[in-house]
Coordinates of C-alpha atoms in Angstrom, one line a residue:
A1 CA 115.2 99.2 95.7
M2 CA 116.7 96.3 97.7
H3 CA 116.4 92.6 97.1
D4 CA 117.4 89.4 98.9
G5 CA 117.5 87.1 95.8
R6 CA 113.9 86.2 96.1
H7 CA 112.0 89.4 96.9
L8 CA 112.4 93.0 95.7
Y9 CA 111.5 95.9 97.9
S10 CA 111.1 99.3 96.4
Y11 CA 110.8 102.6 98.1
N12 CA 109.4 105.5 96.0
L13 CA 109.7 108.9 97.6
S14 CA 106.7 110.2 95.6
S15 CA 104.3 107.4 96.6
D16 CA 102.7 106.3 99.9
T17 CA 102.4 102.7 98.6
P18 CA 105.3 100.3 99.5
E19 CA 106.2 97.7 96.9
L20 CA 107.3 94.1 97.5
Y21 CA 107.6 91.6 94.7
D22 CA 108.5 87.9 94.4
L23 CA 111.2 87.8 91.8
H24 CA 110.4 84.1 91.1
D25 CA 106.9 85.1 89.9
D26 CA 106.5 85.8 86.1
D27 CA 103.8 88.4 86.7
P28 CA 104.3 89.4 90.4
P29 CA 101.6 91.2 92.3
N30 CA 102.6 93.8 94.9
L31 CA 102.9 91.7 98.2
A32 CA 103.8 94.6 100.5
A33 CA 100.3 94.9 102.2
L34 CA 100.0 91.2 102.9
P35 CA 100.6 90.3 106.6
Q36 CA 102.4 87.1 105.7
H37 CA 105.1 89.2 104.0
A38 CA 105.5 91.7 106.8
A39 CA 108.8 90.2 108.1
T40 CA 110.3 90.1 104.6
R41 CA 109.2 93.7 103.9
E42 CA 110.7 95.0 107.2
A43 CA 114.0 93.1 106.7
L44 CA 114.4 94.5 103.3
A45 CA 113.4 98.0 104.5
R46 CA 116.1 97.7 107.2
S47 CA 118.7 96.7 104.6
L48 CA 117.7 99.6 102.3
G49 CA 117.8 102.0 105.3
A50 CA 121.3 100.9 106.2
F51 CA 122.4 101.4 102.6
L52 CA 120.8 104.9 102.3
E53 CA 122.2 106.0 105.6
S54 CA 125.7 104.8 104.8
D55 CA 126.1 106.8 101.5
P56 CA 125.9 110.6 101.7
R57 CA 124.7 110.7 98.1
W58 CA 121.4 109.3 99.3
Q59 CA 120.8 111.7 102.3
C60 CA 117.7 113.3 100.6
Y61 CA 116.1 109.8 100.5
W62 CA 117.3 108.7 103.9
S63 CA 115.6 111.6 105.7
S64 CA 112.2 110.7 104.3
F65 CA 112.8 106.9 104.4
R66 CA 113.6 106.9 108.1
I67 CA 110.4 108.8 108.9
D68 CA 108.3 106.6 106.7
H69 CA 109.9 103.4 108.1
Y70 CA 110.1 104.4 111.7
S71 CA 108.7 101.2 113.2
A72 CA 111.0 98.9 111.1
L73 CA 114.3 100.7 111.6
P74 CA 116.6 100.5 114.6
R75 CA 117.0 103.8 116.5
P76 CA 120.5 104.6 117.5
K77 CA 121.1 105.9 121.0
G78 CA 121.2 109.7 121.1
D79 CA 118.9 110.2 118.1
Q80 CA 116.5 112.6 119.6
Q81 CA 114.4 112.8 116.5
L82 CA 113.3 109.2 116.5
Q83 CA 113.2 108.4 120.2
Q84 CA 110.1 106.4 121.3
H85 CA 107.9 108.1 123.9

C-alpha cells in the first residue's frame, strides 16, 4: 500500500481489483475505478512501483506489479520486456 497523506492506494497480488481510498472519509468507498481519480491512482501506483523495485525483498510483488501497471509506470531504456511496440 502507498499513501500521499490524503489517499491510500493498495495493490493486492491475489485480486484484479485496484483499491484507492480517501483517508479523510469516515467510511471510504473504493475510488479506484472513478475517472476523476485516475491521476491520483496512477501517481500512487508509480510511487509504490518505485518502492517495490528499490527493495529486493519485494521482487516477487514487483514482477507482477509492473505487468499489472504497465501503462502507469515509466519504462527504463533497455528494458526489453516492457518496450512499447
